[in-house]
Amino acid sequence: MKGHPISINDIAKALGVSASTVSRALKDHPDISDATKERVKAFAEMVKYRPNALALGLKHQKSNTVGIVVPEIAHHFFSTILSGVEALAYNRGYQLMICQSNEDFIREEQNVQTLIDHRVDGLLISISKSTIDYSHIKAALESNIPIVFFDRFSNEIPTDKVITNDFEGARLICNHLIKRGSKRILHLAAPQCLLIGSERQRGYIQALADNNITQNPELILNCDTPAMVNSMSEKILQKAKNIDGIFAVNDFTAIEAMKLLKNKGYKIPDDIAVAGFGDDPIATIIEPTLTTVEQNGYEMGKEAMTMLINRMENKNSNPSPKTKVVNTILRERESTGIGG
């Protein structure tokens, strides 16, 4: 029996009984004597027999597996979401299959198909930056696979979602910048095809309006990665001559912008205050520490898994799609003049 997982047939052969006898003994079938049950169970335990989960799933049309598609596993925010998902999944007896799109639409499409091929019971998806066609997700829904979006979603897909209050988070942190004295704030924005990008930009614009500051379209740059900060450094430095604040759509972009400004002699926050979004652990390590917004990814993960379990375990009911909004928390630090 070495070299492969122990099967019911292996146990039957070793004990000199039929495979059906072993199967029924393991299930405490009343037709099997107590002595045979004890003998079979003792041997199964000795050889560390485990039922074939895939075979059981095919038999019961349920795999107890959830597929997850994330843009970046290494990103702190997404890793905290996965921790929240896993905590609840473990307690409810579900296994996870995790795929990474790496912000690529084609890869995301392949991820979803792979998970469908592996007969997952449900899908948790955060779409990539480059996703503008949602036919692969619609196909999964049409196959009666429950889907819950987390963080990033499409309004074209009528399904449950758990999202950050991106608008209020951006409005909150921009109002903080203004309160600390910034009036000419550069926004380093994400693509507007992403709702997190459009909502955070909307929050920025609303904060300006809240404080009777006229919005200058020239102070919005499509720049949401450290690489883009470097490639657009000349443009950012040109604008730096006439600004006193920066709100970046995420922490990594904010940190790269701070590095660029510091290398050119700007003092943060005396010359230009800087704020990000996400509260990555590095925000408390860099110099100066970064003012940002905490998204509470762990709670998002638990909420998303809760919604998906409700869908998977109540397939006969079809309630209207629900949206759970997780509020953000402002983390004031040195980059806007607050002590670390």
Short mmCIF file of C-alpha atoms in Angstrom, two decimals:
data_model
loop_
_atom_site.label_atom_id
_atom_site.label_comp_id
_atom_site.label_asym_id
_atom_site.label_seq_id
_atom_site.Cartn_x
_atom_site.Cartn_y
_atom_site.Cartn_z
CA MET A 1 0.00 0.00 0.00
CA LYS A 2 3.04 2.25 -0.17
CA GLY A 3 3.41 4.89 -2.85
CA HIS A 4 -0.21 6.04 -3.09
CA PRO A 5 -3.04 7.23 -0.82
CA ILE A 6 -4.78 4.39 1.00
CA SER A 7 -8.10 3.47 -0.61
CA ILE A 8 -11.11 1.45 0.50
CA ASN A 9 -9.98 -1.29 -1.89
CA ASP A 10 -6.59 -1.44 -0.14
CA ILE A 11 -8.26 -1.89 3.25
CA ALA A 12 -10.63 -4.53 1.87
CA LYS A 13 -7.75 -6.51 0.35
CA ALA A 14 -5.70 -6.35 3.56
CA LEU A 15 -8.60 -7.51 5.74
CA GLY A 16 -10.00 -10.08 3.32
CA VAL A 17 -13.44 -8.48 3.03
CA SER A 18 -15.30 -6.71 0.24
CA ALA A 19 -14.91 -3.01 -0.52
CA SER A 20 -18.62 -2.49 0.14
CA THR A 21 -18.19 -4.02 3.62
CA VAL A 22 -15.36 -1.59 4.38
CA SER A 23 -17.39 1.35 3.07
CA ARG A 24 -20.44 0.45 5.14
CA ALA A 25 -18.37 -0.28 8.24
CA LEU A 26 -16.78 3.17 8.06
CA LYS A 27 -20.28 4.66 7.84
CA ASP A 28 -21.59 2.64 10.83
CA HIS A 29 -24.12 0.82 8.65
CA PRO A 30 -26.46 -1.33 10.84
CA ASP A 31 -25.98 -4.39 8.59
CA ILE A 32 -22.31 -4.63 9.60
CA SER A 33 -21.43 -6.29 12.90
CA ASP A 34 -19.81 -4.28 15.67
CA ALA A 35 -16.77 -6.54 15.56
CA THR A 36 -16.24 -5.91 11.83
CA LYS A 37 -16.75 -2.17 12.29
CA GLU A 38 -14.14 -2.04 15.04
CA ARG A 39 -11.70 -4.11 12.98
CA VAL A 40 -12.13 -1.95 9.87
CA LYS A 41 -11.94 1.35 11.76
CA ALA A 42 -8.87 0.31 13.72
CA PHE A 43 -7.05 -0.72 10.54
CA ALA A 44 -8.15 2.46 8.72
CA GLU A 45 -6.78 4.56 11.57
CA MET A 46 -3.53 2.60 11.64
CA VAL A 47 -2.87 3.15 7.92
CA LYS A 48 -4.11 6.78 8.13
CA TYR A 49 -6.93 6.30 5.64
CA ARG A 50 -8.68 9.47 4.50
CA PRO A 51 -11.80 9.59 2.31
CA ASN A 52 -11.28 10.92 -1.22
CA ALA A 53 -12.68 14.43 -0.97
CA LEU A 54 -12.98 14.82 -4.75
CA ALA A 55 -14.92 11.57 -5.11
CA LEU A 56 -17.23 12.54 -2.26
CA GLY A 57 -17.73 15.93 -3.84
CA LEU A 58 -18.70 14.41 -7.18
CA LYS A 59 -21.11 12.05 -5.46
CA HIS A 60 -22.82 14.79 -3.47
CA GLN A 61 -22.31 17.52 -6.11
CA LYS A 62 -20.48 19.56 -3.51
CA SER A 63 -16.71 20.00 -3.19
CA ASN A 64 -16.61 22.13 -0.01
CA THR A 65 -14.07 24.25 -1.88
CA VAL A 66 -14.18 27.99 -2.51
CA GLY A 67 -12.21 29.62 -5.31
CA ILE A 68 -10.63 33.04 -4.78
CA VAL A 69 -9.21 35.40 -7.40
CA VAL A 70 -7.09 38.29 -6.10
CA PRO A 71 -5.09 40.90 -8.04
CA GLU A 72 -1.99 40.55 -5.83
CA ILE A 73 -1.46 38.00 -3.07
CA ALA A 74 1.62 39.83 -1.75
CA HIS A 75 -0.32 43.07 -1.24
CA HIS A 76 -0.91 43.54 2.51
CA PHE A 77 -4.55 44.54 2.05
CA PHE A 78 -5.40 41.44 0.03
CA SER A 79 -3.45 39.17 2.37
CA THR A 80 -5.50 40.47 5.32
CA ILE A 81 -8.68 39.81 3.35
CA LEU A 82 -7.52 36.25 2.72
CA SER A 83 -6.86 35.82 6.45
CA GLY A 84 -10.44 36.86 7.19
CA VAL A 85 -11.80 34.50 4.54
CA GLU A 86 -9.69 31.59 5.76
CA ALA A 87 -10.68 32.06 9.41
CA LEU A 88 -14.36 31.59 8.63
CA ALA A 89 -13.82 28.98 5.90
CA TYR A 90 -11.83 26.79 8.28
CA ASN A 91 -14.53 26.94 10.95
CA ARG A 92 -17.22 26.03 8.41
CA GLY A 93 -15.32 23.16 6.80
CA TYR A 94 -14.43 24.80 3.48
CA GLN A 95 -11.09 24.55 1.68
CA LEU A 96 -9.70 27.43 -0.38
CA MET A 97 -8.18 27.52 -3.87
CA ILE A 98 -6.43 30.87 -4.35
CA CYS A 99 -5.44 32.30 -7.74
CA GLN A 100 -3.64 35.56 -8.54
CA SER A 101 -4.51 37.59 -11.63
CA ASN A 102 -1.46 39.84 -11.23
CA GLU A 103 -3.65 42.71 -12.50
CA ASP A 104 -4.01 40.95 -15.87
CA PHE A 105 -7.41 40.36 -17.50
CA ILE A 106 -6.37 37.27 -19.50
CA ARG A 107 -4.90 35.67 -16.42
CA GLU A 108 -8.03 36.51 -14.42
CA GLU A 109 -10.16 34.88 -17.11
CA GLN A 110 -8.00 31.75 -16.94
CA ASN A 111 -8.14 31.77 -13.13
CA VAL A 112 -11.93 31.74 -13.13
CA GLN A 113 -12.10 28.93 -15.68
CA THR A 114 -9.55 26.86 -13.74
CA LEU A 115 -11.59 27.21 -10.56
CA ILE A 116 -14.79 26.25 -12.38
CA ASP A 117 -13.01 23.20 -13.83
CA HIS A 118 -12.06 22.21 -10.27
CA ARG A 119 -15.76 22.30 -9.34
CA VAL A 120 -15.58 24.94 -6.64
CA ASP A 121 -18.83 25.57 -4.80
CA GLY A 122 -18.47 29.35 -5.00
CA LEU A 123 -16.18 32.19 -6.05
CA LEU A 124 -14.77 35.24 -4.29
CA ILE A 125 -13.40 37.72 -6.83
CA SER A 126 -11.62 41.07 -6.82
CA ILE A 127 -11.26 42.15 -10.43
CA SER A 128 -7.98 43.26 -12.00
CA LYS A 129 -7.19 46.81 -13.10
CA SER A 130 -7.34 45.79 -16.74
CA THR A 131 -10.70 43.99 -16.62
CA ILE A 132 -13.33 45.67 -18.78
CA ASP A 133 -15.02 42.52 -20.15
CA TYR A 134 -16.96 40.48 -17.61
CA SER A 135 -18.21 37.62 -19.78
CA HIS A 136 -16.10 35.06 -17.86
CA ILE A 137 -17.77 36.07 -14.60
CA LYS A 138 -21.23 36.12 -16.17
CA ALA A 139 -20.59 32.59 -17.48
CA ALA A 140 -19.81 31.39 -13.96
CA LEU A 141 -23.04 32.89 -12.64
CA GLU A 142 -24.99 31.30 -15.48
CA SER A 143 -23.48 27.96 -14.41
CA ASN A 144 -25.18 28.49 -11.02
CA ILE A 145 -21.90 29.18 -9.19
CA PRO A 146 -22.45 31.79 -6.46
CA ILE A 147 -20.09 34.78 -6.65
CA VAL A 148 -19.25 37.50 -4.16
CA PHE A 149 -17.05 40.45 -5.11
CA PHE A 150 -14.69 42.01 -2.59
CA ASP A 151 -13.04 45.44 -2.82
CA ARG A 152 -13.19 45.68 -6.62
CA PHE A 153 -16.38 44.88 -8.51
CA SER A 154 -18.45 45.57 -11.60
CA ASN A 155 -21.93 47.07 -11.57
CA GLU A 156 -22.65 44.91 -14.63
CA ILE A 157 -22.72 41.78 -12.46
CA PRO A 158 -25.79 41.47 -10.20
CA THR A 159 -24.26 39.75 -7.20
CA ASP A 160 -23.26 40.34 -3.58
CA LYS A 161 -20.23 42.47 -2.79
CA VAL A 162 -18.19 43.71 0.16
CA ILE A 163 -16.47 47.02 -0.40
CA THR A 164 -14.52 49.73 1.37
CA ASN A 165 -16.24 53.08 1.73
CA ASP A 166 -13.69 54.54 -0.70
CA PHE A 167 -15.55 57.80 -1.20
CA GLU A 168 -15.79 58.63 2.51
CA GLY A 169 -12.25 57.39 3.16
CA ALA A 170 -10.84 59.73 0.51
CA ARG A 171 -13.04 62.59 1.63
CA LEU A 172 -11.93 62.04 5.24
CA ILE A 173 -8.21 62.08 4.51
CA CYS A 174 -8.42 65.03 2.11
CA ASN A 175 -10.39 67.02 4.68
CA HIS A 176 -7.59 66.16 7.11
CA LEU A 177 -4.99 67.51 4.65
CA ILE A 178 -6.98 70.71 4.24
CA LYS A 179 -7.44 71.09 7.99
CA ARG A 180 -3.66 70.77 8.39
CA GLY A 181 -3.19 73.66 5.96
CA SER A 182 -3.00 72.15 2.44
CA LYS A 183 -5.06 73.98 -0.18
CA ARG A 184 -3.40 72.95 -3.45
CA ILE A 185 -3.56 69.15 -3.31
CA LEU A 186 -2.28 66.92 -6.10
CA HIS A 187 -4.23 63.67 -6.48
CA LEU A 188 -2.30 60.65 -7.78
CA ALA A 189 -5.27 58.68 -9.08
CA ALA A 190 -6.12 55.14 -10.15
CA PRO A 191 -7.81 54.35 -13.49
CA GLN A 192 -11.37 55.61 -13.45
CA CYS A 193 -12.64 52.34 -14.94
CA LEU A 194 -11.98 50.91 -11.47
CA LEU A 195 -14.68 51.96 -9.03
CA ILE A 196 -12.10 52.28 -6.25
CA GLY A 197 -10.32 54.80 -8.49
CA SER A 198 -13.42 56.81 -9.35
CA GLU A 199 -14.77 56.73 -5.78
CA ARG A 200 -11.50 57.90 -4.22
CA GLN A 201 -11.22 60.65 -6.80
CA ARG A 202 -14.83 61.64 -6.09
CA GLY A 203 -14.01 61.83 -2.38
CA TYR A 204 -11.03 64.08 -3.15
CA ILE A 205 -13.20 66.40 -5.24
CA GLN A 206 -15.92 66.47 -2.58
CA ALA A 207 -13.42 67.44 0.14
CA LEU A 208 -12.33 70.40 -1.98
CA ALA A 209 -15.97 71.43 -2.37
CA ASP A 210 -16.57 70.97 1.37
CA ASN A 211 -13.91 73.62 1.96
CA ASN A 212 -14.85 75.97 -0.92
CA ILE A 213 -11.65 75.16 -2.81
CA THR A 214 -11.97 75.32 -6.60
CA GLN A 215 -10.95 72.05 -8.20
CA ASN A 216 -8.06 72.29 -10.67
CA PRO A 217 -8.17 69.42 -13.22
CA GLU A 218 -4.42 69.87 -13.70
CA LEU A 219 -3.94 68.54 -10.16
CA ILE A 220 -5.20 65.06 -10.99
CA LEU A 221 -2.66 62.63 -12.46
CA ASN A 222 -3.35 59.04 -13.50
CA CYS A 223 -0.52 57.58 -11.42
CA ASP A 224 -1.18 54.65 -9.08
CA THR A 225 2.06 52.64 -8.82
CA PRO A 226 5.63 53.37 -7.73
CA ALA A 227 6.77 52.63 -11.28
CA MET A 228 4.41 55.30 -12.62
CA VAL A 229 5.73 57.81 -10.07
CA ASN A 230 9.23 57.19 -11.41
CA SER A 231 8.17 57.39 -15.06
CA MET A 232 6.21 60.60 -14.39
CA SER A 233 8.78 62.12 -12.03
CA GLU A 234 9.41 65.22 -14.14
CA LYS A 235 5.70 66.00 -14.35
CA ILE A 236 5.22 65.45 -10.60
CA LEU A 237 8.23 67.63 -9.75
CA GLN A 238 6.93 70.36 -12.05
CA LYS A 239 3.60 70.35 -10.22
CA ALA A 240 5.39 70.18 -6.85
CA LYS A 241 6.43 73.81 -7.34
CA ASN A 242 2.81 74.91 -6.90
CA ILE A 243 1.28 72.41 -4.47
CA ASP A 244 1.28 71.98 -0.70
CA GLY A 245 -0.27 68.52 -0.45
CA ILE A 246 -0.51 65.12 -2.16
CA PHE A 247 -3.26 62.53 -1.81
CA ALA A 248 -2.25 59.24 -3.43
CA VAL A 249 -4.75 56.49 -4.19
CA ASN A 250 -2.62 53.95 -2.31
CA ASP A 251 0.24 53.87 0.18
CA PHE A 252 2.93 52.58 -2.18
CA THR A 253 2.35 55.44 -4.60
CA ALA A 254 2.36 57.94 -1.74
CA ILE A 255 5.63 56.56 -0.37
CA GLU A 256 7.34 56.67 -3.77
CA ALA A 257 6.16 60.25 -4.23
CA MET A 258 7.63 61.16 -0.81
CA LYS A 259 10.96 59.60 -1.79
CA LEU A 260 10.99 61.58 -5.03
CA LEU A 261 10.25 64.86 -3.26
CA LYS A 262 12.75 64.26 -0.45
CA ASN A 263 15.50 63.48 -2.98
CA LYS A 264 14.84 66.90 -4.53
CA GLY A 265 15.10 68.69 -1.21
CA TYR A 266 11.44 69.05 -0.28
CA LYS A 267 10.61 68.68 3.41
CA ILE A 268 7.66 66.46 4.30
CA PRO A 269 5.28 67.76 5.63
CA ASP A 270 6.65 71.33 5.96
CA ASP A 271 6.75 71.97 2.21
CA ILE A 272 4.31 69.33 1.01
CA ALA A 273 2.09 67.11 3.19
CA VAL A 274 1.50 63.59 1.84
CA ALA A 275 -1.29 61.08 2.49
CA GLY A 276 -2.02 57.60 1.16
CA PHE A 277 -4.75 54.97 1.37
CA GLY A 278 -4.60 51.40 2.74
CA ASP A 279 -2.50 51.50 5.93
CA ASP A 280 0.15 49.06 4.75
CA PRO A 281 2.59 48.07 7.54
CA ILE A 282 5.37 50.00 5.79
CA ALA A 283 3.43 53.21 6.51
CA THR A 284 4.60 53.06 10.14
CA ILE A 285 8.22 52.22 9.28
CA ILE A 286 9.21 54.82 6.71
CA GLU A 287 10.51 58.30 7.53
CA PRO A 288 8.35 60.25 7.95
CA THR A 289 5.56 57.85 8.90
CA LEU A 290 2.66 58.03 6.46
CA THR A 291 -0.81 59.39 7.18
CA THR A 292 -3.26 57.02 5.55
CA VAL A 293 -6.64 55.30 5.76
CA GLU A 294 -7.11 51.82 7.23
CA GLN A 295 -9.45 49.60 5.22
CA ASN A 296 -9.94 46.67 7.65
CA GLY A 297 -9.32 43.87 5.17
CA TYR A 298 -9.80 41.11 7.76
CA GLU A 299 -13.40 42.20 8.38
CA MET A 300 -13.98 42.44 4.62
CA GLY A 301 -12.76 38.86 4.18
CA LYS A 302 -15.04 37.49 6.89
CA GLU A 303 -18.03 39.41 5.53
CA ALA A 304 -17.36 38.20 1.98
CA MET A 305 -17.09 34.57 3.10
CA THR A 306 -20.25 34.90 5.21
CA MET A 307 -22.18 36.18 2.20
CA LEU A 308 -20.82 33.44 -0.04
CA ILE A 309 -21.66 30.67 2.45
CA ASN A 310 -25.22 32.00 2.66
CA ARG A 311 -25.47 31.80 -1.13
CA MET A 312 -23.85 28.35 -1.40
CA GLU A 313 -25.95 26.80 1.35
CA ASN A 314 -29.24 28.37 0.26
CA LYS A 315 -29.15 27.90 -3.50
CA ASN A 316 -32.90 27.37 -3.72
CA SER A 317 -33.56 30.89 -2.46
CA ASN A 318 -32.55 33.82 -4.62
CA PRO A 319 -32.59 37.06 -2.61
CA SER A 320 -31.62 40.34 -4.23
CA PRO A 321 -27.89 41.11 -4.31
CA LYS A 322 -26.60 42.76 -1.15
CA THR A 323 -23.77 45.23 -0.60
CA LYS A 324 -21.80 45.39 2.63
CA VAL A 325 -19.81 48.61 3.09
CA VAL A 326 -16.86 48.53 5.50
CA ASN A 327 -15.95 51.92 6.92
CA THR A 328 -12.40 53.28 6.97
CA ILE A 329 -10.33 54.72 9.82
CA LEU A 330 -8.01 57.73 9.47
CA ARG A 331 -4.47 57.06 10.70
CA GLU A 332 -2.79 60.43 11.31
CA ARG A 333 1.01 60.37 11.22
CA GLU A 334 4.11 62.46 10.56
CA SER A 335 3.67 63.00 6.80
CA THR A 336 0.85 65.46 7.55
CA GLY A 337 2.43 66.98 10.64
CA ILE A 338 1.12 64.59 13.28
CA GLY A 339 3.59 62.99 15.70
CA GLY A 340 4.36 59.28 15.08
#
